[in-house]
Each structure stands twice: as structure tokens, then as C-alpha cells.
């Protein structure tokens, strides 16, 4: 319990937790941020403390001159990153 995840980015950013959309910053836009407080969103995401769930992050950059992407989290995890 107590985990928090914050993402900041421009253009498309989507975060899915337990196959449910938790953050939707889709579209072409300047830098925006959003935070998931897992305790507050537990019922909405169908999660409970002490279990493991899928976490999928998608980002698409549409600008040709600049990119912004930052993640801050208190989640203790291993991360596999695929950049295409």
C-alpha cells in the first residue's frame, strides 16, 4: 500500500493497470502530468494490496523538435523498457 505513480509528457501517454485505463493523456498537447494513487484507485482498478498486477505504459511522440517524458514512482519493481 501507499504506492504512487506520476507521469509527465507531451503528446500521447496512456497507462493501463490490471488491463484498465488508469491515465489518459492522449492527443497532441504540451507537457501534462497525471498521478495514480493506488490506494485511492484500488477499487476502480480492481487491485488489492499485496498482489501483483500488469502495468503497461504507452507513449507516442508527435513533435519533430522536442520531447518530454518523465516518470516518478514509489513502486518497487523491475522494469522492461521497449523503445521502437
PDB file of C-alpha atoms in Angstrom:
ATOM      1  CA  UNK A   1       0.000   0.000   0.000  1.00  0.00           C
ATOM      2  CA  UNK A   2       0.889   3.652  -0.354  1.00  0.00           C
ATOM      3  CA  UNK A   3       2.269   3.420  -3.903  1.00  0.00           C
ATOM      4  CA  UNK A   4       2.040   6.439  -6.177  1.00  0.00           C
ATOM      5  CA  UNK A   5       2.907   6.768  -9.873  1.00  0.00           C
ATOM      6  CA  UNK A   6       3.262  10.111 -11.684  1.00  0.00           C
ATOM      7  CA  UNK A   7       3.903  10.562 -15.369  1.00  0.00           C
ATOM      8  CA  UNK A   8       4.623  13.754 -17.259  1.00  0.00           C
ATOM      9  CA  UNK A   9       4.769  14.021 -21.025  1.00  0.00           C
ATOM     10  CA  UNK A  10       3.658  15.733 -24.157  1.00  0.00           C
ATOM     11  CA  UNK A  11       1.531  14.091 -26.779  1.00  0.00           C
ATOM     12  CA  UNK A  12       0.055  10.642 -26.274  1.00  0.00           C
ATOM     13  CA  UNK A  13       0.520   8.925 -22.899  1.00  0.00           C
ATOM     14  CA  UNK A  14      -1.655   6.054 -21.693  1.00  0.00           C
ATOM     15  CA  UNK A  15      -1.169   3.943 -18.568  1.00  0.00           C
ATOM     16  CA  UNK A  16      -3.060   0.698 -18.006  1.00  0.00           C
ATOM     17  CA  UNK A  17      -3.084  -1.097 -14.643  1.00  0.00           C
ATOM     18  CA  UNK A  18      -4.632  -4.539 -14.402  1.00  0.00           C
ATOM     19  CA  UNK A  19      -5.786  -4.028 -18.034  1.00  0.00           C
ATOM     20  CA  UNK A  20      -7.801  -0.946 -17.015  1.00  0.00           C
ATOM     21  CA  UNK A  21      -7.084   2.568 -18.292  1.00  0.00           C
ATOM     22  CA  UNK A  22      -5.656   4.477 -15.325  1.00  0.00           C
ATOM     23  CA  UNK A  23      -4.218   7.551 -17.091  1.00  0.00           C
ATOM     24  CA  UNK A  24      -5.283   9.003 -20.434  1.00  0.00           C
ATOM     25  CA  UNK A  25      -3.214  11.932 -21.691  1.00  0.00           C
ATOM     26  CA  UNK A  26      -3.939  11.159 -25.331  1.00  0.00           C
ATOM     27  CA  UNK A  27      -3.699  13.718 -28.114  1.00  0.00           C
ATOM     28  CA  UNK A  28      -1.279  16.370 -29.280  1.00  0.00           C
ATOM     29  CA  UNK A  29      -0.584  18.763 -26.411  1.00  0.00           C
ATOM     30  CA  UNK A  30       2.132  20.490 -24.426  1.00  0.00           C
ATOM     31  CA  UNK A  31       3.525  18.879 -21.273  1.00  0.00           C
ATOM     32  CA  UNK A  32       0.838  17.499 -18.953  1.00  0.00           C
ATOM     33  CA  UNK A  33       1.046  15.281 -15.900  1.00  0.00           C
ATOM     34  CA  UNK A  34      -1.176  12.822 -14.078  1.00  0.00           C
ATOM     35  CA  UNK A  35      -0.826  10.740 -10.917  1.00  0.00           C
ATOM     36  CA  UNK A  36      -2.179   7.372  -9.842  1.00  0.00           C
ATOM     37  CA  UNK A  37      -2.614   6.969  -6.093  1.00  0.00           C
ATOM     38  CA  UNK A  38      -3.072   3.215  -5.938  1.00  0.00           C
ATOM     39  CA  UNK A  39      -4.804   3.265  -2.540  1.00  0.00           C
ATOM     40  CA  UNK A  40      -7.399   5.760  -3.783  1.00  0.00           C
ATOM     41  CA  UNK A  41      -7.932   3.988  -7.132  1.00  0.00           C
ATOM     42  CA  UNK A  42      -7.781   0.372  -5.889  1.00  0.00           C
ATOM     43  CA  UNK A  43     -11.461  -0.441  -6.406  1.00  0.00           C
ATOM     44  CA  UNK A  44     -11.587   1.330  -9.790  1.00  0.00           C
ATOM     45  CA  UNK A  45      -8.547  -0.667 -10.969  1.00  0.00           C
ATOM     46  CA  UNK A  46      -9.637  -3.937  -9.323  1.00  0.00           C
ATOM     47  CA  UNK A  47      -6.447  -4.246  -7.263  1.00  0.00           C
ATOM     48  CA  UNK A  48      -5.658  -5.157  -3.663  1.00  0.00           C
ATOM     49  CA  UNK A  49      -2.538  -4.661  -1.551  1.00  0.00           C
ATOM     50  CA  UNK A  50      -0.037  -7.496  -1.634  1.00  0.00           C
ATOM     51  CA  UNK A  51      -0.844  -8.798  -5.123  1.00  0.00           C
ATOM     52  CA  UNK A  52       0.933  -8.364  -8.457  1.00  0.00           C
ATOM     53  CA  UNK A  53      -0.763  -6.769 -11.481  1.00  0.00           C
ATOM     54  CA  UNK A  54       0.111  -5.874 -15.046  1.00  0.00           C
ATOM     55  CA  UNK A  55       1.264  -2.314 -15.704  1.00  0.00           C
ATOM     56  CA  UNK A  56       1.503  -1.102 -19.303  1.00  0.00           C
ATOM     57  CA  UNK A  57       2.733   2.314 -20.425  1.00  0.00           C
ATOM     58  CA  UNK A  58       2.339   3.707 -23.938  1.00  0.00           C
ATOM     59  CA  UNK A  59       3.844   6.939 -25.250  1.00  0.00           C
ATOM     60  CA  UNK A  60       3.819   8.360 -28.774  1.00  0.00           C
ATOM     61  CA  UNK A  61       5.808  11.463 -29.659  1.00  0.00           C
ATOM     62  CA  UNK A  62       4.273  13.581 -32.424  1.00  0.00           C
ATOM     63  CA  UNK A  63       6.531  16.636 -32.337  1.00  0.00           C
ATOM     64  CA  UNK A  64       9.616  16.712 -34.558  1.00  0.00           C
ATOM     65  CA  UNK A  65      11.647  19.162 -32.478  1.00  0.00           C
ATOM     66  CA  UNK A  66      11.174  18.270 -28.808  1.00  0.00           C
ATOM     67  CA  UNK A  67      10.076  15.505 -26.485  1.00  0.00           C
ATOM     68  CA  UNK A  68       9.089  15.406 -22.808  1.00  0.00           C
ATOM     69  CA  UNK A  69       8.687  12.226 -20.791  1.00  0.00           C
ATOM     70  CA  UNK A  70       9.240  11.715 -17.062  1.00  0.00           C
ATOM     71  CA  UNK A  71       8.172   9.036 -14.600  1.00  0.00           C
ATOM     72  CA  UNK A  72       8.284   9.278 -10.803  1.00  0.00           C
ATOM     73  CA  UNK A  73       7.083   6.402  -8.648  1.00  0.00           C
ATOM     74  CA  UNK A  74       7.302   4.780  -5.248  1.00  0.00           C
ATOM     75  CA  UNK A  75       6.546   1.352  -6.778  1.00  0.00           C
ATOM     76  CA  UNK A  76       9.253  -1.216  -6.035  1.00  0.00           C
ATOM     77  CA  UNK A  77       9.543  -3.074  -9.330  1.00  0.00           C
ATOM     78  CA  UNK A  78      11.722  -4.346 -12.120  1.00  0.00           C
ATOM     79  CA  UNK A  79      11.201  -2.568 -15.446  1.00  0.00           C
ATOM     80  CA  UNK A  80      11.490  -3.882 -19.014  1.00  0.00           C
ATOM     81  CA  UNK A  81      11.520  -0.991 -21.460  1.00  0.00           C
ATOM     82  CA  UNK A  82      10.912  -1.435 -25.180  1.00  0.00           C
ATOM     83  CA  UNK A  83      11.532   1.576 -27.374  1.00  0.00           C
ATOM     84  CA  UNK A  84      10.605   1.295 -31.039  1.00  0.00           C
TER      85      UNK A  84
END
